[in-house]
Amino acid sequence: MAYKKPDLSKFRLETRLALAGRDPSRFEGAVNPAVQRATTLLIDDADDLYNTPRQTYGLVGMAVQQALREALMTIEGGAGAVLAPSGLAACTLALTTVAKAGGELLMTDAVYGPTRRFCEGTLKKLGVTTRFFDPRIGAGIAELINDKTCGIFLESPGSLTFEVQDVPAIAAAAKARNVPVVLDNTWSAGVHFKPFAHGVDLSVQALTKYQAGHADVFMGGVVAATPDFARRALMTYKQLGFNASPDDAYLVLRGLRTLGLRLEHQGASALRIAQWMETQPHVSRVLHPALPGHPDHAIWKRDFSGSSGLFGVVLKPAPAAALKAMLEGMEIFAMGFSWGGYESLIVPSDDNLQRSAAPWKAEGPLLRLSIGIEHPDDLIADLQAGLARLNAG
Ligand SMILES: *Cc1c(COP(=O)(O)O)cnc(C)c1O
């Protein structure tokens, strides 16, 4: 008997994440899709070689990639999704989809560094300029939009400095001038911010982070608001020769099954730890949008349904040696880039900041914490001992 796919839209997130992409009738009853390692697809009818609606080559992906694309649309909504070999490749795919030679991109100054470098390198070489703007520009973006503007790229909150952008206000100004809006929605894992309800045209996810969730897979996704944007994004994927490995797609899909649980736990732990950090004498400010003292708290509260496990901390000025002793002595937190995995990470971010429109000013060192699934009391004890080393320095 063929499996009757339920209408997932009526279910809550955890249920959708458990069922998304399931089609056991295609896989001898197996709950999970098969990993098909397929480049060449054999075609019986010569007339079908060049003129058929069916897939004739494996590059766009087989059942497991299709299941993952479906699952991404189940989380964020949208009319279509494409995968990319990394989160950064998803950013560059979305940017390439909207970029035009002679055009100008508007980009948040708080953007992830490698996305900035793609604009300043490859896109610039191809005749696309980029103007960076203050992430808190809001409706003021209207003054920057002109006839050359080919797209607006947002990242909210910024993944190092945690400014929450007024996406609806920016998207409204963009819509008025028919300019596409791209959002790097990685912080929310696509769960806590609904891009298409807020006017976004292309939503980018570094699936490497929360979706994969185990620090072992690179993958990106772009979900499109409309069939037209989905078609354009797929065309870019094909023209760039992108591929998403079936083994990796399988691992991301497996990660998605527990995304709801992990995010709930990690988000709650992170908020608790952020609140605790706020009370510590060596901490100057905690950059977590769910804290009432965060400058963008009202926007976050209006637009987000929750928070993930990534936030920033500005310390009071501290000697470099004391900071080094704090970081190197941690027992649970480890230093490393990336985030969203099951393991807690801590990293100093000052050397990673590249700003041109809205310079970053802080009274002391900036740290970024990614809270994993360890017990929050153990994490707090680890941080407490770390702050004591900072104090001793
Ligand atoms: C990590 C990250 C990316 C890139 O993801 P990779 O899979 O590491 O290429 C893109 N955007 C944001 C906000 C990120 O944090």
Short mmCIF file of C-alpha atoms and ligand atoms in Angstrom, two decimals:
data_model
loop_
_atom_site.label_atom_id
_atom_site.label_comp_id
_atom_site.label_asym_id
_atom_site.label_seq_id
_atom_site.Cartn_x
_atom_site.Cartn_y
_atom_site.Cartn_z
CA MET A 1 0.00 0.00 0.00
CA ALA A 2 1.34 3.40 -0.89
CA TYR A 3 2.18 5.64 2.04
CA LYS A 4 -0.29 8.45 2.42
CA LYS A 5 1.67 11.58 3.22
CA PRO A 6 -0.08 13.48 5.98
CA ASP A 7 -0.63 17.22 5.71
CA LEU A 8 2.14 18.33 8.05
CA SER A 9 1.00 21.95 8.16
CA LYS A 10 -1.54 21.15 10.86
CA PHE A 11 1.11 19.74 13.22
CA ARG A 12 3.43 21.42 15.68
CA LEU A 13 7.15 21.75 14.97
CA GLU A 14 8.34 18.62 16.83
CA THR A 15 5.79 16.49 14.96
CA ARG A 16 6.66 18.04 11.62
CA LEU A 17 10.37 17.44 12.27
CA ALA A 18 9.65 13.77 13.02
CA LEU A 19 7.59 13.20 9.87
CA ALA A 20 9.10 15.56 7.28
CA GLY A 21 10.41 13.86 4.16
CA ARG A 22 9.13 10.41 5.18
CA ASP A 23 8.04 8.14 2.32
CA PRO A 24 8.47 4.46 3.34
CA SER A 25 6.65 3.15 0.28
CA ARG A 26 9.71 4.14 -1.78
CA PHE A 27 12.13 2.30 0.54
CA GLU A 28 10.64 -1.12 1.32
CA GLY A 29 9.00 0.28 4.41
CA ALA A 30 12.09 1.90 5.90
CA VAL A 31 11.32 4.92 8.07
CA ASN A 32 14.26 6.84 6.64
CA PRO A 33 15.06 7.54 2.98
CA ALA A 34 17.77 5.49 1.29
CA VAL A 35 21.12 7.06 0.60
CA GLN A 36 21.45 6.72 -3.15
CA ARG A 37 24.94 7.35 -4.42
CA ALA A 38 23.89 8.18 -7.95
CA THR A 39 25.49 10.26 -10.64
CA THR A 40 24.16 8.55 -13.77
CA LEU A 41 20.46 7.78 -14.08
CA LEU A 42 19.61 5.21 -16.75
CA ILE A 43 16.87 6.07 -19.21
CA ASP A 44 15.11 3.35 -21.28
CA ASP A 45 13.33 5.43 -23.88
CA ALA A 46 15.56 7.35 -26.30
CA ASP A 47 12.84 9.96 -26.65
CA ASP A 48 13.19 10.71 -22.94
CA LEU A 49 16.90 11.50 -23.08
CA TYR A 50 16.50 15.18 -23.87
CA ASN A 51 12.83 15.82 -23.44
CA THR A 52 11.36 14.61 -20.20
CA PRO A 53 10.12 16.12 -16.99
CA ARG A 54 11.84 13.34 -15.00
CA GLN A 55 15.28 13.76 -13.54
CA THR A 56 18.04 12.59 -15.89
CA TYR A 57 21.18 13.23 -13.82
CA GLY A 58 21.99 12.90 -10.13
CA LEU A 59 23.39 16.36 -9.50
CA VAL A 60 20.18 17.96 -8.28
CA GLY A 61 19.85 15.15 -5.75
CA MET A 62 18.01 11.91 -5.19
CA ALA A 63 15.41 10.91 -2.60
CA VAL A 64 17.42 11.80 0.48
CA GLN A 65 18.24 15.31 -0.74
CA GLN A 66 14.62 15.71 -1.79
CA ALA A 67 13.48 14.63 1.68
CA LEU A 68 15.81 17.18 3.27
CA ARG A 69 14.56 19.96 0.98
CA GLU A 70 11.00 19.07 1.91
CA ALA A 71 11.92 19.10 5.58
CA LEU A 72 13.47 22.58 5.28
CA MET A 73 10.25 23.85 3.72
CA THR A 74 8.31 22.20 6.50
CA ILE A 75 10.26 24.27 9.04
CA GLU A 76 10.45 27.67 7.36
CA GLY A 77 7.60 27.48 4.85
CA GLY A 78 8.31 28.76 1.34
CA ALA A 79 7.70 27.50 -2.17
CA GLY A 80 10.97 25.68 -2.84
CA ALA A 81 14.36 24.85 -1.38
CA VAL A 82 17.83 24.13 -2.71
CA LEU A 83 20.79 22.67 -0.86
CA ALA A 84 24.39 23.84 -0.98
CA PRO A 85 27.66 22.15 -0.03
CA SER A 86 28.19 24.49 2.97
CA GLY A 87 26.49 27.32 4.77
CA LEU A 88 28.78 29.80 3.08
CA ALA A 89 27.89 28.27 -0.31
CA ALA A 90 24.21 28.85 0.55
CA CYS A 91 25.04 32.54 1.18
CA THR A 92 26.96 32.85 -2.09
CA LEU A 93 24.21 30.99 -3.99
CA ALA A 94 21.54 33.38 -2.71
CA LEU A 95 23.74 36.41 -3.46
CA THR A 96 24.55 35.16 -6.96
CA THR A 97 20.83 34.62 -7.57
CA VAL A 98 20.02 38.30 -6.99
CA ALA A 99 23.30 40.00 -8.07
CA LYS A 100 23.51 41.93 -11.35
CA ALA A 101 26.58 43.38 -13.04
CA GLY A 102 26.52 47.14 -12.51
CA GLY A 103 24.21 46.65 -9.57
CA GLU A 104 24.73 47.38 -5.90
CA LEU A 105 24.00 45.09 -3.00
CA LEU A 106 23.10 46.50 0.38
CA MET A 107 24.49 44.37 3.18
CA THR A 108 24.34 44.47 6.96
CA ASP A 109 27.66 45.50 8.46
CA ALA A 110 27.27 42.74 11.09
CA VAL A 111 27.42 40.02 8.42
CA TYR A 112 29.40 36.78 8.80
CA GLY A 113 32.95 37.58 7.58
CA PRO A 114 33.20 35.08 4.70
CA THR A 115 29.92 36.41 3.20
CA ARG A 116 31.45 39.90 3.26
CA ARG A 117 34.61 38.60 1.58
CA PHE A 118 32.58 36.99 -1.26
CA CYS A 119 31.11 40.43 -1.99
CA GLU A 120 34.41 42.25 -1.71
CA GLY A 121 36.19 39.63 -3.81
CA THR A 122 34.24 37.61 -6.38
CA LEU A 123 31.18 39.85 -6.77
CA LYS A 124 33.26 43.01 -7.00
CA LYS A 125 35.38 41.41 -9.73
CA LEU A 126 32.16 40.67 -11.64
CA GLY A 127 31.01 44.28 -11.44
CA VAL A 128 28.67 44.08 -8.46
CA THR A 129 29.39 46.58 -5.71
CA THR A 130 28.33 46.22 -2.07
CA ARG A 131 27.39 48.96 0.32
CA PHE A 132 27.37 48.03 3.99
CA PHE A 133 24.84 49.55 6.35
CA ASP A 134 24.28 49.80 10.08
CA PRO A 135 22.42 46.63 11.12
CA ARG A 136 20.05 48.85 13.14
CA ILE A 137 19.09 50.97 10.11
CA GLY A 138 15.45 49.75 10.06
CA ALA A 139 13.16 51.76 7.77
CA GLY A 140 16.09 54.12 7.10
CA ILE A 141 17.22 51.58 4.48
CA ALA A 142 14.83 53.37 2.07
CA GLU A 143 17.37 56.19 1.71
CA LEU A 144 20.04 53.75 0.46
CA ILE A 145 17.86 52.08 -2.17
CA ASN A 146 18.32 53.42 -5.67
CA ASP A 147 17.95 52.22 -9.27
CA LYS A 148 21.16 50.19 -8.99
CA THR A 149 20.11 48.28 -5.87
CA CYS A 150 19.85 44.59 -6.81
CA GLY A 151 19.37 43.03 -3.39
CA ILE A 152 19.49 43.49 0.36
CA PHE A 153 21.31 40.94 2.52
CA LEU A 154 20.46 40.66 6.22
CA GLU A 155 21.77 38.54 9.05
CA SER A 156 19.69 38.72 12.21
CA PRO A 157 20.87 38.65 14.87
CA GLY A 158 24.43 39.28 13.65
CA SER A 159 26.30 36.12 14.62
CA LEU A 160 29.14 37.94 16.42
CA THR A 161 27.57 41.12 17.77
CA PHE A 162 23.88 40.11 18.03
CA GLU A 163 22.08 43.15 16.62
CA VAL A 164 18.51 42.13 15.78
CA GLN A 165 17.40 43.68 12.50
CA ASP A 166 13.99 45.20 11.89
CA VAL A 167 13.34 42.77 9.04
CA PRO A 168 9.68 43.79 8.40
CA ALA A 169 10.62 47.48 8.11
CA ILE A 170 13.56 46.73 5.80
CA ALA A 171 11.51 44.31 3.71
CA ALA A 172 8.66 46.82 3.35
CA ALA A 173 11.09 49.45 2.01
CA ALA A 174 12.57 46.84 -0.34
CA LYS A 175 9.15 45.70 -1.60
CA ALA A 176 8.22 49.30 -2.42
CA ARG A 177 11.18 49.39 -4.84
CA ASN A 178 10.92 45.75 -5.98
CA VAL A 179 14.26 44.81 -4.43
CA PRO A 180 14.75 41.18 -3.26
CA VAL A 181 15.58 40.55 0.41
CA VAL A 182 17.91 37.73 1.46
CA LEU A 183 18.23 36.75 5.13
CA ASP A 184 20.88 34.61 6.77
CA ASN A 185 18.49 33.02 9.29
CA THR A 186 21.00 30.61 10.83
CA TRP A 187 20.77 31.89 14.43
CA SER A 188 17.07 31.01 14.66
CA ALA A 189 17.69 27.61 13.01
CA GLY A 190 14.70 28.55 10.87
CA VAL A 191 12.58 27.66 13.88
CA HIS A 192 12.34 30.86 15.90
CA PHE A 193 12.02 33.36 13.03
CA LYS A 194 9.60 32.89 10.15
CA PRO A 195 11.30 34.62 7.24
CA PHE A 196 8.43 34.62 4.76
CA ALA A 197 5.90 36.06 7.20
CA HIS A 198 8.32 38.99 7.59
CA GLY A 199 8.84 39.78 3.91
CA VAL A 200 12.03 37.83 3.12
CA ASP A 201 12.44 36.39 -0.42
CA LEU A 202 15.36 33.99 0.12
CA SER A 203 16.17 32.50 3.51
CA VAL A 204 19.64 31.07 4.03
CA GLN A 205 20.56 28.45 6.60
CA ALA A 206 24.01 27.16 7.51
CA LEU A 207 22.67 23.64 8.13
CA THR A 208 26.16 22.88 9.44
CA LYS A 209 25.05 24.48 12.71
CA TYR A 210 21.84 23.45 14.51
CA GLN A 211 20.31 21.23 11.84
CA ALA A 212 23.31 18.92 11.51
CA GLY A 213 23.95 19.61 15.19
CA HIS A 214 26.91 17.31 15.77
CA ALA A 215 29.93 19.24 14.48
CA ASP A 216 30.55 16.80 11.64
CA VAL A 217 28.74 17.90 8.46
CA PHE A 218 28.91 20.89 6.14
CA MET A 219 25.67 21.78 4.38
CA GLY A 220 23.65 24.85 3.49
CA GLY A 221 20.10 25.49 2.42
CA VAL A 222 18.24 28.27 0.65
CA VAL A 223 14.47 28.36 0.98
CA ALA A 224 12.52 30.60 -1.40
CA ALA A 225 9.34 32.55 -0.70
CA THR A 226 7.84 32.09 -4.18
CA PRO A 227 8.05 29.60 -7.06
CA ASP A 228 9.84 32.27 -9.09
CA PHE A 229 12.59 32.74 -6.50
CA ALA A 230 12.79 28.95 -6.10
CA ARG A 231 13.28 28.55 -9.86
CA ARG A 232 15.96 31.25 -9.92
CA ALA A 233 17.81 29.72 -6.94
CA LEU A 234 17.72 26.25 -8.54
CA MET A 235 19.04 27.69 -11.82
CA THR A 236 21.96 29.24 -9.90
CA TYR A 237 22.61 25.92 -8.13
CA LYS A 238 22.75 24.13 -11.49
CA GLN A 239 24.87 26.75 -13.20
CA LEU A 240 27.39 26.89 -10.36
CA GLY A 241 27.68 23.10 -10.42
CA PHE A 242 26.80 22.72 -6.75
CA ASN A 243 26.19 19.32 -5.23
CA ALA A 244 24.96 18.16 -1.84
CA SER A 245 26.33 14.75 -0.90
CA PRO A 246 23.68 12.09 -0.14
CA ASP A 247 25.56 10.90 2.96
CA ASP A 248 25.73 14.45 4.29
CA ALA A 249 22.07 15.12 3.43
CA TYR A 250 21.20 11.94 5.36
CA LEU A 251 23.11 13.18 8.41
CA VAL A 252 21.46 16.59 8.30
CA LEU A 253 18.04 14.95 8.02
CA ARG A 254 18.90 12.76 11.00
CA GLY A 255 19.96 15.86 12.91
CA LEU A 256 16.66 17.56 12.07
CA ARG A 257 14.70 14.85 13.86
CA THR A 258 16.05 16.07 17.21
CA LEU A 259 16.37 19.76 16.31
CA GLY A 260 13.29 20.74 18.31
CA LEU A 261 14.55 19.00 21.46
CA ARG A 262 18.09 20.24 21.18
CA LEU A 263 17.10 23.80 20.42
CA GLU A 264 14.67 23.93 23.32
CA HIS A 265 17.27 22.63 25.75
CA GLN A 266 20.17 24.67 24.37
CA GLY A 267 18.06 27.83 24.12
CA ALA A 268 16.86 27.53 27.73
CA SER A 269 20.38 26.73 29.02
CA ALA A 270 21.85 29.64 27.08
CA LEU A 271 19.32 32.07 28.47
CA ARG A 272 19.97 30.87 32.00
CA ILE A 273 23.72 31.16 31.53
CA ALA A 274 23.33 34.60 29.93
CA GLN A 275 21.28 35.76 32.92
CA TRP A 276 23.93 34.40 35.27
CA MET A 277 26.72 36.07 33.29
CA GLU A 278 24.92 39.41 33.65
CA THR A 279 25.38 39.20 37.43
CA GLN A 280 29.13 38.61 37.26
CA PRO A 281 31.42 41.50 38.24
CA HIS A 282 33.87 40.94 35.33
CA VAL A 283 31.12 41.04 32.75
CA SER A 284 30.24 44.41 31.31
CA ARG A 285 27.35 43.43 28.98
CA VAL A 286 25.68 40.26 27.76
CA LEU A 287 24.61 40.34 24.11
CA HIS A 288 21.56 38.09 24.15
CA PRO A 289 18.41 39.45 22.47
CA ALA A 290 16.05 37.71 24.92
CA LEU A 291 17.48 39.74 27.82
CA PRO A 292 15.32 42.81 28.51
CA GLY A 293 18.45 45.00 28.60
CA HIS A 294 19.46 44.13 25.02
CA PRO A 295 19.02 47.21 22.79
CA ASP A 296 16.93 45.23 20.26
CA HIS A 297 14.92 43.24 22.79
CA ALA A 298 11.61 44.78 21.66
CA ILE A 299 12.19 43.79 18.02
CA TRP A 300 13.27 40.29 19.05
CA LYS A 301 10.17 39.92 21.22
CA ARG A 302 7.90 41.10 18.43
CA ASP A 303 9.38 38.90 15.67
CA PHE A 304 10.95 35.78 17.26
CA SER A 305 9.29 32.86 19.02
CA GLY A 306 12.37 31.93 21.04
CA SER A 307 16.13 31.98 21.15
CA SER A 308 18.93 29.59 20.30
CA GLY A 309 22.13 28.80 22.18
CA LEU A 310 24.48 31.44 20.76
CA PHE A 311 25.19 34.77 22.46
CA GLY A 312 27.95 37.26 23.17
CA VAL A 313 29.57 38.66 26.28
CA VAL A 314 31.53 41.90 26.56
CA LEU A 315 33.95 41.65 29.45
CA LYS A 316 35.29 44.56 31.44
CA PRO A 317 38.80 45.48 30.23
CA ALA A 318 41.14 42.62 31.12
CA PRO A 319 44.85 41.91 30.54
CA ALA A 320 45.44 39.62 27.53
CA ALA A 321 47.25 37.08 29.72
CA ALA A 322 44.31 36.83 32.12
CA LEU A 323 41.88 36.29 29.24
CA LYS A 324 44.18 33.63 27.82
CA ALA A 325 44.29 31.88 31.22
CA MET A 326 40.49 32.01 31.45
CA LEU A 327 40.00 30.51 27.98
CA GLU A 328 42.72 27.88 28.02
CA GLY A 329 41.73 26.55 31.43
CA MET A 330 38.11 25.75 30.60
CA GLU A 331 37.15 22.13 31.25
CA ILE A 332 33.88 21.83 29.29
CA PHE A 333 33.87 24.84 26.99
CA ALA A 334 36.39 24.47 24.19
CA MET A 335 37.72 27.08 21.80
CA GLY A 336 36.66 26.60 18.23
CA PHE A 337 34.82 28.30 15.40
CA SER A 338 31.38 27.22 14.25
CA TRP A 339 28.46 26.74 16.66
CA GLY A 340 25.09 25.03 17.00
CA GLY A 341 26.55 21.61 17.76
CA TYR A 342 25.86 19.54 20.85
CA GLU A 343 29.13 20.74 22.44
CA SER A 344 29.72 24.05 24.17
CA LEU A 345 32.22 26.42 22.61
CA ILE A 346 33.76 29.73 23.61
CA VAL A 347 35.77 32.00 21.39
CA PRO A 348 37.12 35.57 21.57
CA SER A 349 35.66 37.48 18.62
CA ASP A 350 37.43 40.83 18.43
CA ASP A 351 39.91 39.69 15.79
CA ASN A 352 37.03 38.38 13.70
CA LEU A 353 35.11 41.67 13.45
CA GLN A 354 35.18 43.46 10.13
CA ARG A 355 33.07 46.59 10.15
CA SER A 356 32.97 49.53 7.80
CA ALA A 357 29.60 51.28 8.22
CA ALA A 358 28.92 50.96 11.93
CA PRO A 359 32.22 50.47 13.77
CA TRP A 360 32.10 48.11 16.75
CA LYS A 361 32.85 49.90 19.98
CA ALA A 362 33.18 47.99 23.22
CA GLU A 363 34.72 48.65 26.58
CA GLY A 364 36.45 45.25 26.77
CA PRO A 365 37.01 41.92 24.99
CA LEU A 366 34.10 40.30 23.13
CA LEU A 367 33.46 36.59 23.68
CA ARG A 368 31.03 34.33 21.86
CA LEU A 369 29.47 31.37 23.63
CA SER A 370 27.69 28.50 21.92
CA ILE A 371 25.82 26.52 24.55
CA GLY A 372 25.61 22.79 23.98
CA ILE A 373 23.56 20.04 25.58
CA GLU A 374 25.71 19.64 28.72
CA HIS A 375 24.01 20.39 32.05
CA PRO A 376 23.78 24.17 32.52
CA ASP A 377 24.96 23.93 36.16
CA ASP A 378 28.20 22.31 35.01
CA LEU A 379 28.61 24.98 32.34
CA ILE A 380 28.06 27.76 34.88
CA ALA A 381 30.65 26.19 37.22
CA ASP A 382 33.11 26.04 34.32
CA LEU A 383 32.50 29.72 33.54
CA GLN A 384 32.72 30.67 37.20
CA ALA A 385 36.16 29.07 37.48
CA GLY A 386 37.13 30.81 34.23
CA LEU A 387 36.08 34.22 35.52
CA ALA A 388 38.09 33.55 38.69
CA ARG A 389 41.18 32.96 36.49
CA LEU A 390 40.39 36.25 34.74
CA ASN A 391 40.25 37.96 38.11
CA ALA A 392 43.56 36.43 39.21
CA GLY A 393 45.32 37.76 36.07
C1 LIG B 1 28.77 29.33 10.01
C2 LIG B 1 27.95 30.34 9.33
C3 LIG B 1 27.81 30.32 7.94
C4 LIG B 1 28.59 29.37 7.07
O1 LIG B 1 28.39 28.02 7.32
P1 LIG B 1 29.51 26.96 6.88
O2 LIG B 1 28.76 25.69 6.76
O3 LIG B 1 30.54 26.97 7.97
O4 LIG B 1 30.06 27.41 5.57
C5 LIG B 1 26.98 31.25 7.37
N1 LIG B 1 26.32 32.15 8.11
C6 LIG B 1 26.43 32.20 9.45
C7 LIG B 1 25.68 33.22 10.22
C8 LIG B 1 27.26 31.30 10.10
O5 LIG B 1 27.41 31.38 11.43
#
